[in-house]
């Protein structure tokens, strides 16, 4: 009986410890270099917030973003939470303040799709707030062409939006589709969805939706041909089981002109 109680206490303590760990986030910084870049600029990627809050009304998250001084804030889906259609206040408050920091762009995730008409109303509301919602659409900015893909956009749809004479950045929520999108020659794809693998043992992810056990695309940079993928571990959670050794993250990527002889990207550093 005593060993069982000890095991239960240890398990409960571990659960509480990891639950508390899930209530904080780390800021990661990365560098991406490309020959199409003329002038350096800085983006902050926000993924998989799931209507979560870090600090009262997301003040801790927003303060961290402001300190990074981004030129763009890019939201790569799952801003909302399909498991609770009434849970939208934190997401709306975040968007309202984010647009005051930098131009903010959004591409849908699977949770927005699952919410159907409710999701469409949410997207209309964040557009009213000032977020640019890109649903299989693009926006030409001074430094790049920004493309927002729907959850299962085809490579043909992406290819039709590429501009060969500038840097093409695609916001595509699901990283497991990267091998398909890489065939189009897109320069940089930003994704989330995998939640870092939920459990990471010795830095190896255990499971990710859409990829199953021991997933390949969960965190950081990946390369296929001339296309690069960056996957954020994301910020929120939608299941009772907490992340384990997989702290939520806020990602900043500095995009620079490529220097001769240097790597195209530099791995992120916590």
XYZ file of C-alpha atoms in Angstrom:
270
model
C 0.000 0.000 0.000
C 2.772 2.442 0.905
C 4.586 2.008 -2.452
C 1.302 2.667 -4.251
C 0.742 5.868 -2.250
C 4.304 6.988 -2.945
C 3.818 6.345 -6.657
C 0.539 8.272 -6.649
C 2.127 11.198 -4.815
C 5.070 11.278 -7.211
C 2.695 11.149 -10.176
C 0.540 13.934 -8.758
C 3.583 16.090 -8.032
C 4.894 15.554 -11.573
C 1.502 16.443 -13.061
C 1.300 19.650 -11.020
C 4.890 20.563 -11.898
C 4.315 20.093 -15.622
C 0.958 21.880 -15.437
C 2.693 24.909 -13.906
C 5.410 24.652 -16.565
C 2.706 24.890 -19.219
C 1.613 28.256 -17.825
C 4.855 29.944 -18.856
C 6.600 30.328 -22.202
C 10.099 30.819 -23.536
C 11.169 33.258 -26.236
C 13.282 31.787 -29.024
C 15.298 33.707 -31.582
C 16.294 32.446 -35.024
C 17.930 33.772 -38.161
C 16.863 32.976 -41.713
C 19.006 34.156 -44.627
C 17.986 34.195 -48.268
C 19.371 35.669 -51.457
C 16.018 37.321 -52.271
C 16.111 39.432 -49.107
C 17.286 42.998 -49.705
C 16.725 44.499 -46.271
C 16.610 42.677 -42.941
C 13.310 42.537 -41.100
C 11.972 40.829 -38.011
C 8.876 38.692 -37.559
C 7.232 37.211 -34.497
C 5.319 33.976 -35.029
C 2.385 33.232 -32.733
C 0.922 29.760 -33.096
C -1.650 27.580 -31.353
C -2.679 30.046 -28.673
C -6.012 28.199 -28.301
C -7.507 31.175 -26.464
C -4.859 30.786 -23.767
C -3.627 33.606 -21.589
C -0.170 34.380 -20.287
C -0.599 37.040 -17.669
C -3.771 38.998 -17.127
C -5.333 39.637 -20.555
C -2.163 38.192 -22.131
C -0.032 41.095 -20.919
C 3.054 38.892 -20.418
C 2.824 37.587 -23.972
C 2.164 41.001 -25.477
C 4.987 42.604 -23.496
C 7.382 39.937 -24.753
C 6.304 40.586 -28.340
C 6.716 44.342 -27.944
C 10.260 43.880 -26.597
C 11.180 41.908 -29.725
C 10.267 44.965 -31.842
C 8.841 42.986 -34.768
C 8.075 44.394 -38.178
C 5.334 41.766 -38.577
C 3.305 39.520 -36.274
C 2.281 36.309 -38.032
C -0.373 34.043 -36.483
C -0.181 30.525 -37.891
C -3.578 29.186 -36.865
C -5.470 27.782 -33.887
C -5.935 31.149 -32.274
C -9.236 29.796 -30.960
C -10.257 26.518 -29.324
C -12.802 24.252 -31.001
C -13.381 22.351 -27.747
C -15.031 25.432 -26.286
C -16.663 27.739 -28.824
C -17.323 30.262 -26.043
C -13.618 30.543 -25.263
C -12.617 33.489 -27.426
C -12.090 36.429 -25.062
C -8.326 35.951 -24.608
C -7.797 35.570 -28.341
C -9.768 38.710 -29.138
C -7.963 40.753 -26.497
C -4.638 39.501 -27.813
C -5.468 40.544 -31.377
C -6.728 43.952 -30.271
C -3.368 44.722 -28.655
C -1.139 42.903 -31.170
C -2.206 45.157 -34.051
C -0.967 48.126 -32.004
C 2.513 46.608 -31.869
C 2.968 45.670 -35.550
C 0.954 44.729 -38.637
C -0.634 41.370 -37.826
C -1.527 38.605 -40.269
C -3.460 35.382 -39.729
C -3.857 32.039 -41.509
C -6.404 29.514 -40.309
C -5.765 26.319 -38.362
C -7.828 23.194 -37.883
C -9.630 24.649 -34.854
C -10.956 27.616 -36.834
C -12.136 25.197 -39.544
C -13.852 22.945 -37.019
C -15.759 25.882 -35.554
C -17.403 26.385 -38.974
C -19.867 29.326 -38.893
C -18.675 30.331 -35.426
C -15.116 30.312 -36.705
C -16.086 32.511 -39.633
C -17.652 34.995 -37.223
C -14.477 34.998 -35.137
C -12.357 35.675 -38.232
C -14.661 38.507 -39.281
C -14.262 39.993 -35.809
C -10.458 39.883 -35.799
C -10.520 41.472 -39.265
C -12.651 44.245 -37.822
C -10.068 44.647 -35.053
C -7.358 45.096 -37.685
C -5.850 41.635 -38.256
C -5.262 40.758 -41.912
C -6.867 37.347 -42.498
C -5.344 35.477 -45.453
C -7.377 32.491 -46.657
C -5.667 31.182 -49.782
C -4.699 34.774 -50.433
C -1.534 36.834 -50.502
C -0.376 40.289 -49.568
C 2.593 42.072 -51.124
C 4.735 43.797 -48.512
C 7.893 45.858 -49.084
C 10.144 42.971 -48.013
C 8.228 39.865 -49.113
C 5.060 38.300 -50.466
C 3.059 36.900 -47.570
C 0.746 34.002 -48.416
C -1.888 32.568 -46.078
C -3.042 29.040 -46.846
C -6.206 27.266 -45.833
C -5.715 24.057 -43.888
C -5.592 21.715 -46.888
C -4.610 24.080 -49.666
C -3.290 22.288 -52.734
C 0.228 22.838 -54.089
C -1.398 24.186 -57.248
C -3.159 26.883 -55.210
C 0.116 27.828 -53.537
C 2.059 27.778 -56.795
C -0.419 30.187 -58.390
C 0.321 32.756 -55.669
C 4.125 32.619 -55.746
C 6.109 35.607 -56.989
C 9.517 34.481 -58.333
C 11.130 37.904 -57.942
C 10.664 38.291 -54.182
C 10.808 36.301 -50.970
C 7.683 34.139 -50.598
C 6.601 33.349 -47.034
C 3.663 30.965 -46.631
C 1.658 30.610 -43.424
C 0.533 26.964 -43.455
C -0.736 25.557 -40.176
C 0.006 21.869 -40.773
C 3.752 21.076 -41.046
C 3.223 17.527 -42.319
C 2.188 19.062 -45.665
C 5.604 20.668 -46.123
C 6.944 17.958 -48.497
C 4.012 18.754 -50.806
C 4.476 22.513 -50.613
C 8.254 22.255 -51.023
C 7.656 21.002 -54.545
C 6.380 24.467 -55.489
C 9.691 26.122 -54.585
C 8.186 28.344 -51.870
C 11.017 29.989 -49.961
C 9.824 29.801 -46.341
C 6.855 28.049 -44.737
C 5.780 28.852 -41.174
C 3.726 26.212 -39.360
C 2.521 25.132 -35.920
C -0.062 22.441 -35.087
C 2.388 19.812 -33.762
C 2.623 21.328 -30.250
C 6.288 20.359 -30.230
C 5.344 16.697 -30.018
C 3.513 17.249 -26.693
C 6.086 15.083 -24.858
C 9.787 15.482 -25.626
C 12.230 12.943 -24.243
C 15.921 13.700 -24.814
C 14.733 16.422 -27.226
C 12.851 13.837 -29.316
C 9.101 14.383 -29.864
C 6.723 11.573 -29.015
C 3.468 12.352 -30.848
C 1.947 15.031 -33.054
C -1.497 15.321 -34.664
C -1.346 14.525 -38.349
C 2.013 12.791 -37.955
C 1.432 10.168 -35.282
C 4.166 8.749 -33.076
C 7.756 9.979 -33.408
C 6.824 12.832 -35.754
C 9.356 14.465 -38.028
C 8.232 18.107 -38.122
C 7.709 19.510 -34.619
C 10.157 22.298 -33.794
C 12.609 24.548 -35.605
C 13.936 24.473 -39.159
C 13.688 21.794 -41.855
C 14.910 21.883 -45.444
C 13.703 20.224 -48.635
C 15.403 21.408 -51.799
C 15.331 25.200 -51.831
C 12.329 25.403 -49.487
C 12.632 25.880 -45.724
C 10.074 25.066 -43.033
C 9.985 26.585 -39.569
C 7.710 24.946 -36.996
C 6.729 26.683 -33.771
C 6.046 24.542 -30.718
C 3.139 26.898 -30.096
C 1.747 28.388 -26.928
C -1.477 26.680 -25.918
C -2.881 23.271 -25.191
C -6.251 21.617 -25.786
C -5.992 18.358 -23.874
C -5.964 17.726 -20.093
C -2.528 16.121 -20.276
C 0.164 18.817 -20.009
C 3.202 19.187 -22.211
C 6.222 17.342 -20.836
C 9.706 18.824 -21.369
C 8.036 20.867 -24.084
C 7.682 24.428 -22.835
C 5.397 26.685 -24.929
C 7.324 29.122 -27.083
C 7.082 32.513 -28.704
C 9.229 32.649 -31.851
C 11.123 35.570 -33.298
C 12.818 35.130 -36.670
C 15.170 37.737 -38.093
C 15.188 37.528 -41.877
C 18.406 38.766 -43.456
C 20.137 38.988 -46.833
C 22.177 35.853 -47.455
C 25.905 36.235 -46.966
C 28.236 34.300 -49.255
C 29.329 31.008 -47.757
C 26.966 31.157 -44.778
C 24.075 28.859 -43.919
C 20.572 29.776 -44.972
C 19.310 29.566 -41.406
C 20.677 29.514 -37.896
C 19.066 27.172 -35.382
C 17.022 28.875 -32.750
C 18.451 29.515 -29.337
C 16.419 29.660 -26.127
